[in-house]
mmCIF file of C-alpha atoms in Angstrom:
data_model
loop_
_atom_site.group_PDB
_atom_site.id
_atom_site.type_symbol
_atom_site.label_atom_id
_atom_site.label_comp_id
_atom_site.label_asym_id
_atom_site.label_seq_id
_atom_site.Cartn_x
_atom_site.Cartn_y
_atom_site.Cartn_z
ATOM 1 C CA UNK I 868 89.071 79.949 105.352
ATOM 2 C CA UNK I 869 91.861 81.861 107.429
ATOM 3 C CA UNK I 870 90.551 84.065 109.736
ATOM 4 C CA UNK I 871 93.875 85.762 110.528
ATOM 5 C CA UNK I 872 96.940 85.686 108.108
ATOM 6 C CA UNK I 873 100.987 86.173 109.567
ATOM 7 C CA UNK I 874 103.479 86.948 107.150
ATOM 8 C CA UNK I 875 106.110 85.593 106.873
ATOM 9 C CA UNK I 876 105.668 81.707 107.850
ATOM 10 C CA UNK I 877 109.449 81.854 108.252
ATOM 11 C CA UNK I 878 112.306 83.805 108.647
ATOM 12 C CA UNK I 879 115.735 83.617 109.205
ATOM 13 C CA UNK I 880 118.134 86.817 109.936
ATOM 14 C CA UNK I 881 121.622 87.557 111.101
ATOM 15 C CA UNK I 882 122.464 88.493 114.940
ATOM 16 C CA UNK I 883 121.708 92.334 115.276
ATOM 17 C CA UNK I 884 119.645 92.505 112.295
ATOM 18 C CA UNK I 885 115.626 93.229 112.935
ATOM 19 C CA UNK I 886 112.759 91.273 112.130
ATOM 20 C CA UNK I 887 109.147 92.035 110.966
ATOM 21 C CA UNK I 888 106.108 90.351 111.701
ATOM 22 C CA UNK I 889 102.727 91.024 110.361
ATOM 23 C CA UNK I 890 99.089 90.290 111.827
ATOM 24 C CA UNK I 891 95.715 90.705 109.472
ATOM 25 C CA UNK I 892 92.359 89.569 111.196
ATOM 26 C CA UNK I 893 90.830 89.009 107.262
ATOM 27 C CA UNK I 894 87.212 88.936 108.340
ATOM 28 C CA UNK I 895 87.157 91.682 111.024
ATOM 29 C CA UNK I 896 87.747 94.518 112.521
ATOM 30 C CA UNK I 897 90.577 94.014 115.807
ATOM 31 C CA UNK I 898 91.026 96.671 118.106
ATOM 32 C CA UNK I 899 92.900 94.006 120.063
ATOM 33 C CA UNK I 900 95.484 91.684 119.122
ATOM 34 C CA UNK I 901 97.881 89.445 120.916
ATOM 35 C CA UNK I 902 101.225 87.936 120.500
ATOM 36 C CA UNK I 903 102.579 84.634 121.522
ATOM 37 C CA UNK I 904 105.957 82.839 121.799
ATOM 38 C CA UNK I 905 106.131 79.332 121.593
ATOM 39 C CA UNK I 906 109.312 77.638 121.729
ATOM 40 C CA UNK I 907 110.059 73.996 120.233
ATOM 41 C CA UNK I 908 107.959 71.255 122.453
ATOM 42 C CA UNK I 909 106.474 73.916 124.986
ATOM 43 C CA UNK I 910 103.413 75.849 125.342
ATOM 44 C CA UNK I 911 102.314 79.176 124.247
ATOM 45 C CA UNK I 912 102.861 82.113 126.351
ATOM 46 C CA UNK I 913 101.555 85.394 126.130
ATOM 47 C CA UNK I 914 103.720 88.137 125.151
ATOM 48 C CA UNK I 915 101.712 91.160 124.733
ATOM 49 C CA UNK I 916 98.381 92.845 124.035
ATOM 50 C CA UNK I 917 98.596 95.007 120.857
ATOM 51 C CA UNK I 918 96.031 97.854 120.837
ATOM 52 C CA UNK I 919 94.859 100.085 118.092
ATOM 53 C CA UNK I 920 96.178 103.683 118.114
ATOM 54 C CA UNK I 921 97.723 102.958 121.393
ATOM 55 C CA UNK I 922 100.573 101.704 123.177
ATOM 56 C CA UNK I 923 100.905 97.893 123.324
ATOM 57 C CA UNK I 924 100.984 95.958 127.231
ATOM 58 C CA UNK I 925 103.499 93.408 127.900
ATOM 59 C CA UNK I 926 103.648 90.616 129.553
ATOM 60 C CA UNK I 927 105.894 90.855 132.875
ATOM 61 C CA UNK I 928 109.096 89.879 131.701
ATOM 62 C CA UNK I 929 109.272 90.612 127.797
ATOM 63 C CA UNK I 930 111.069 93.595 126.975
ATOM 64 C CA UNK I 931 109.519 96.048 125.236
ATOM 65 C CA UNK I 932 112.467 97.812 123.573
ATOM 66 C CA UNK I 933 113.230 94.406 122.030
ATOM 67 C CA UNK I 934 110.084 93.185 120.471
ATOM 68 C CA UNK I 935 108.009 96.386 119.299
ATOM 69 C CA UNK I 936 104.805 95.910 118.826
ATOM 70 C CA UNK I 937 102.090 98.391 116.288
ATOM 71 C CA UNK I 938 98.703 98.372 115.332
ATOM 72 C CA UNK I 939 98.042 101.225 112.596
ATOM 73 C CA UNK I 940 94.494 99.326 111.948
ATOM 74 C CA UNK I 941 92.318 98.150 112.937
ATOM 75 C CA UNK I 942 93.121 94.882 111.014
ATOM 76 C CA UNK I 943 96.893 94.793 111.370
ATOM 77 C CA UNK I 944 99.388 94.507 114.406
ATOM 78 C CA UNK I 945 103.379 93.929 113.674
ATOM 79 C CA UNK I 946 105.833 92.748 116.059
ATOM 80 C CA UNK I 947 109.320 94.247 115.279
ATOM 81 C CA UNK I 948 112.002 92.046 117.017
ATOM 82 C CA UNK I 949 115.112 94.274 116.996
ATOM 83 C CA UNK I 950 118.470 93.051 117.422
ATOM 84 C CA UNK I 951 117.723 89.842 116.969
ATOM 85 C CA UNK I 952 119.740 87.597 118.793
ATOM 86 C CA UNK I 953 119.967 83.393 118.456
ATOM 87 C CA UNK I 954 117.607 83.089 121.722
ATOM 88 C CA UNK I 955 114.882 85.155 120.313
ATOM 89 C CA UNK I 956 114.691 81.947 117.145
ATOM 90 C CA UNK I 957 111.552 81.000 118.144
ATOM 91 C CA UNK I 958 107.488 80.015 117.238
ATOM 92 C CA UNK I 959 105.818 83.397 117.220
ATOM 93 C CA UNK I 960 101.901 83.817 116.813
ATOM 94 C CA UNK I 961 99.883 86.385 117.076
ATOM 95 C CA UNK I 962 95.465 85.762 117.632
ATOM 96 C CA UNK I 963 92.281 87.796 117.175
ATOM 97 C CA UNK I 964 89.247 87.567 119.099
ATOM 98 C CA UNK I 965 85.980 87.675 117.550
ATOM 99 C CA UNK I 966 83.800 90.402 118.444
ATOM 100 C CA UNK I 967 81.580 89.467 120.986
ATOM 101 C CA UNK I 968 83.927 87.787 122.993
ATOM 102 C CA UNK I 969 83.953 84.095 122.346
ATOM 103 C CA UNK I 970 85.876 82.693 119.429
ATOM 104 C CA UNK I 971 90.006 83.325 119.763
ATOM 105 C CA UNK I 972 91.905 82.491 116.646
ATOM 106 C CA UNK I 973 94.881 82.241 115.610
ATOM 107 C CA UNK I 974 97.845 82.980 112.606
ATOM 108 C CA UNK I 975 100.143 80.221 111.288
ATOM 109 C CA UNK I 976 102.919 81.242 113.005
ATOM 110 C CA UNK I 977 105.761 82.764 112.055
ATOM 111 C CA UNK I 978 109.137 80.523 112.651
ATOM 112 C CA UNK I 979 112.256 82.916 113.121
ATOM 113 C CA UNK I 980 115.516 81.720 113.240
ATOM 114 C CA UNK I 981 117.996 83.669 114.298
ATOM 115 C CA UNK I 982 121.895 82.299 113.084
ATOM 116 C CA UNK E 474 97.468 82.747 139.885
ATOM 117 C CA UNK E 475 96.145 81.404 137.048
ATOM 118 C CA UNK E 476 97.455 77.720 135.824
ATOM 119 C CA UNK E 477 96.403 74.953 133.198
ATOM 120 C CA UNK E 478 97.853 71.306 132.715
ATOM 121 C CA UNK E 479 97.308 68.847 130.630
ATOM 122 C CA UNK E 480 98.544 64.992 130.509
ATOM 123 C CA UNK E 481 101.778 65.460 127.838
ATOM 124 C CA UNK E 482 100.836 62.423 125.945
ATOM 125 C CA UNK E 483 98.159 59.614 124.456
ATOM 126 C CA UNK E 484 98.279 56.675 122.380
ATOM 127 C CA UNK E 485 95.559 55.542 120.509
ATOM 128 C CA UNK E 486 94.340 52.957 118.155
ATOM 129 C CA UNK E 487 92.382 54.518 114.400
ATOM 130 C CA UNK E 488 88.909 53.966 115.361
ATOM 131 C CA UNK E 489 89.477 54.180 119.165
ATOM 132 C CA UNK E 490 88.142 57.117 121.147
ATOM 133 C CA UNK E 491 90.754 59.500 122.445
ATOM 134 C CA UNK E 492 90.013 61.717 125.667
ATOM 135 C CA UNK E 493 92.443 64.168 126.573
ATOM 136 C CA UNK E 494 92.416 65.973 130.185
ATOM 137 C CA UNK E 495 92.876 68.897 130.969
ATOM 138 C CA UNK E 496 92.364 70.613 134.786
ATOM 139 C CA UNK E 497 92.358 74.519 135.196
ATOM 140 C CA UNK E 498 92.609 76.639 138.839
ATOM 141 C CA UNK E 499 90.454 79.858 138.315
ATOM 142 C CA UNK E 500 87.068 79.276 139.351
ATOM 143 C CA UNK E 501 86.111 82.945 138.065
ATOM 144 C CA UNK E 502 83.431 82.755 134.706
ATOM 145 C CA UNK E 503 85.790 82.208 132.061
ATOM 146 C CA UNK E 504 85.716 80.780 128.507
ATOM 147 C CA UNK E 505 88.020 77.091 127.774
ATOM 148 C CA UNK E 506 89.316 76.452 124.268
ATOM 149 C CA UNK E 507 90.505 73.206 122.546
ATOM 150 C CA UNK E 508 93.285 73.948 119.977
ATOM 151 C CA UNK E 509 94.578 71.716 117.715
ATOM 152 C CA UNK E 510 98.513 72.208 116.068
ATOM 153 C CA UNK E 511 99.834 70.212 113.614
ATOM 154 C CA UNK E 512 103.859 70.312 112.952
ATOM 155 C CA UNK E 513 105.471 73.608 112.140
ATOM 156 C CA UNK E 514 101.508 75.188 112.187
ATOM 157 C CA UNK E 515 99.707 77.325 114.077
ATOM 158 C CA UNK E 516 96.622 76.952 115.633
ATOM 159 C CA UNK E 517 93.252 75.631 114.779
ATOM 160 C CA UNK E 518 90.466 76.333 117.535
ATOM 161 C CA UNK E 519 88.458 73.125 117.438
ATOM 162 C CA UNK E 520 85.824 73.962 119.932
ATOM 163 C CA UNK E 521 84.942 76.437 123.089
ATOM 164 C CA UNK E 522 82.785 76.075 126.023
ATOM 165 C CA UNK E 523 81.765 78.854 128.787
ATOM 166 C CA UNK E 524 82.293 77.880 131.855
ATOM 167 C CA UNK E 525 78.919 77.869 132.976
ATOM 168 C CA UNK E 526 77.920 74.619 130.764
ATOM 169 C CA UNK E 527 78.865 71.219 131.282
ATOM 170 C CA UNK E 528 79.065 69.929 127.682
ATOM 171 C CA UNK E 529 79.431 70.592 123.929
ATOM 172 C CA UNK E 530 79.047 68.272 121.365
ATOM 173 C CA UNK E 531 80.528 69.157 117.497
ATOM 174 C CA UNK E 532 80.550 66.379 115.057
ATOM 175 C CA UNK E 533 83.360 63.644 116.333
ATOM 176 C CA UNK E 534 84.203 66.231 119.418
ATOM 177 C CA UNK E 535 82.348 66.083 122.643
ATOM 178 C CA UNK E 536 83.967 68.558 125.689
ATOM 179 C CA UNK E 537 82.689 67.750 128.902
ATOM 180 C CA UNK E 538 83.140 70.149 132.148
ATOM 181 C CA UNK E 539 83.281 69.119 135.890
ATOM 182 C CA UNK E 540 83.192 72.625 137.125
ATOM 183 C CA UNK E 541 83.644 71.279 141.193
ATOM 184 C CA UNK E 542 86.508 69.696 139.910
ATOM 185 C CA UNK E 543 87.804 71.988 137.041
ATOM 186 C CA UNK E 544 88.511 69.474 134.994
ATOM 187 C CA UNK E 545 87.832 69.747 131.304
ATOM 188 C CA UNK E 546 88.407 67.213 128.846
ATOM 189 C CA UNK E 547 87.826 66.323 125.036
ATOM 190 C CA UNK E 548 86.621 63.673 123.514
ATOM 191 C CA UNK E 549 87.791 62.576 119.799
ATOM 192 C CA UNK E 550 85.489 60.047 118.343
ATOM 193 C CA UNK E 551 85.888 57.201 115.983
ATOM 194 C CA UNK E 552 90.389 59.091 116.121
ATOM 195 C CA UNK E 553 91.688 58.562 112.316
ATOM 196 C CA UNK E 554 95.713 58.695 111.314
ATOM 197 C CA UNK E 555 94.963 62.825 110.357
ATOM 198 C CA UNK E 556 93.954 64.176 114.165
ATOM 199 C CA UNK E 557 97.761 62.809 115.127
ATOM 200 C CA UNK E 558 98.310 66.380 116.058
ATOM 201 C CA UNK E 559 99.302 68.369 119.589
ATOM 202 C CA UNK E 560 96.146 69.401 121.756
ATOM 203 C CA UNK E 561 96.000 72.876 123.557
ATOM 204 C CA UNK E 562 93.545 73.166 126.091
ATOM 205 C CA UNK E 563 93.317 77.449 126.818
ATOM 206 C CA UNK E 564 91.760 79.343 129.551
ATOM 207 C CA UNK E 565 90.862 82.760 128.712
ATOM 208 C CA UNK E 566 91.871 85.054 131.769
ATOM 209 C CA UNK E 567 89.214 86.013 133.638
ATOM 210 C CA UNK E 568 86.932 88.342 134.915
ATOM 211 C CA UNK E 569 86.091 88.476 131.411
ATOM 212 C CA UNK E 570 87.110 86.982 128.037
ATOM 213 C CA UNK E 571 89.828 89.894 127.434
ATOM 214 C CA UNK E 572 91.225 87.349 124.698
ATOM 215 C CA UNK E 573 94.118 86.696 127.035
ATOM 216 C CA UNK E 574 94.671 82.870 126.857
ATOM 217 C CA UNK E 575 96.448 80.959 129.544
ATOM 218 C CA UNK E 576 97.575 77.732 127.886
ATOM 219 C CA UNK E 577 98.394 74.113 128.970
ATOM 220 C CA UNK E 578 101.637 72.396 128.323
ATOM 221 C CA UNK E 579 99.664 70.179 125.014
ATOM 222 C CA UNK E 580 99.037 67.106 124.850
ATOM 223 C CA UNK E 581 100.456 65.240 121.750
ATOM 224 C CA UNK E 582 97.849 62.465 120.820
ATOM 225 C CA UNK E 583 99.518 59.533 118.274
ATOM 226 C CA UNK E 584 97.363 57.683 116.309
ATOM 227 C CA UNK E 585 98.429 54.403 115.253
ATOM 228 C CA UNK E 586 96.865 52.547 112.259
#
C-alpha cells in the first residue's frame, strides 16, 4: 500500500488565490520531508527540505515567501503556494525517506493549475 | 556539481528486454534509485542499489553498476504493454543519503505489442 499520501491529486485556483498541499508518511514517523516540482515532460527538481518543528531549507532559487512550507508532525508537511500565479501550474510531489536511510518514496503528486 | 542523465527514449518489442542507461558524476558513497511514473502519477521506487555493489536482481529487474564508469543501468525482463511508463534514475546527494535526490531527465520506455 501507499507509503505516503498528498492531498489533493489536483487543484485548480484563480491568480492571487493560495493553495494547500498536504504530505502524510502513513507508515512512519518523518522528521524530514521534501518537496519537488516537476513540470510537464521534465524532471523532478528539488524544492525544499521540510523539517519538523523547524524552519524548512530551500533550494537556491525557490522563494520562500511564495511556497511556504510546515511540518507540525512528525507525519505531515504542507506546502502553501501563495499568490498563485499561472507559472506556478505545475507537478508538485513531496517524498519520505525511510528510517535508516535507504528507501525514498514518494506521494502521487499533486497537479495545480493555476488559470 | 552533482549531475544525472539518462537516454530520453526506448522502443521495445512485449517480450523483449529493455535496458535503460543512466550515467551519474559524484563518485562520493551514495545511494541510486530506479523510479517508475506512469501518466499524471507520481512515483513508484522500483529498486535501489548502494553504490558500493555492482548488481541487484528483483523479480523481472536486474540494476547493474560500473562504478569506474558511473554508469548505472536497468534491466526490464520479458517488458509487457503495462511497464510503458517514464523511468527516473535518482542519485541521492551525497556524503550521505540526506534523502535529497538528484534526478535524471527520464527515460520514457514504449512498449509495443
Amino acid at each position: 500500500g501507499a507509503v505516503v499520501s498528498q492531498h489533493p491529486s489536483w487543484v485548480i485556483c484563480k491568480s492571487g488565490t493560495s493553495v494547500k498541499i498536504e504530505c502524510r508518511s502513513l507508515d512512519f514517523q518523518a522528521t524530514t520531508m521534501f518537496w519537488y516540482r516537476q513540470f510537464p515532460k521534465q524532471s523532478l527538481m528539488l524544492m525544499a527540505t521540510s523539517n519538523e518543528g523547524s524552519k524548512a531549507t530551500y533550494e537556491q532559487g525557490v522563494e520562500k515567501d511564495k511556497f511556504l512550507i510546515n511540518h507540525a508532525s512528525l507525519t505531515l508537511s504542507t506546502l502553501t503556494v501563495t499568490s498563485a500565479h499561472p507559472e506556478d501550474s505545475s507537478f508538485y510531489i513531496c517524498s519520505v525517506l525511510r528510517p535508516g536511510n535507504t528507501e525514498a518514496f514518494f506521494g502521487q503528486g499533486t497537479r495545480l493549475t493555476v488559470v | 556539481g552533482e549531475d544525472v542523465e539518462q537516454s530520453l527514449f526506448l522502443s521495445v518489442r512485449e517480450g523483449d528486454s529493455s535496458v535503460i542507461n543512466c550515467t551519474y558524476t559524484d563518485s562520493s558513497s551514495t545511494y541510486l534509485y530506479w523510479y517508475k511514473q506512469e501518466p499524471g502519477a507520481g512515483l513508484q521506487l522500483l529498486t535501489y542499489i548502494f553504490s558500493n555493489m555492482d548488481m541487484k536482481q528483483d523479480q523481472r529487474l536486474t540494476v547493474l553498476l560500473n562504478k569506474k564508469d558511473k554508469h548505472l543501468s536497468l534491466r526490464i525482463a520479458d517488458t509487457q504493454t503495462g511497464d510503458s511508463a517514464i523511468y527516473f534514475c535518482a542519485e541521492s546527494i551525497p556524503p550521505s543519503n540526506t534523502g535529497k535526490l538528484i534526478f535524471g531527465q527520464g527515460t520514457t520506455l514504449q512498449v509495443k505489442p
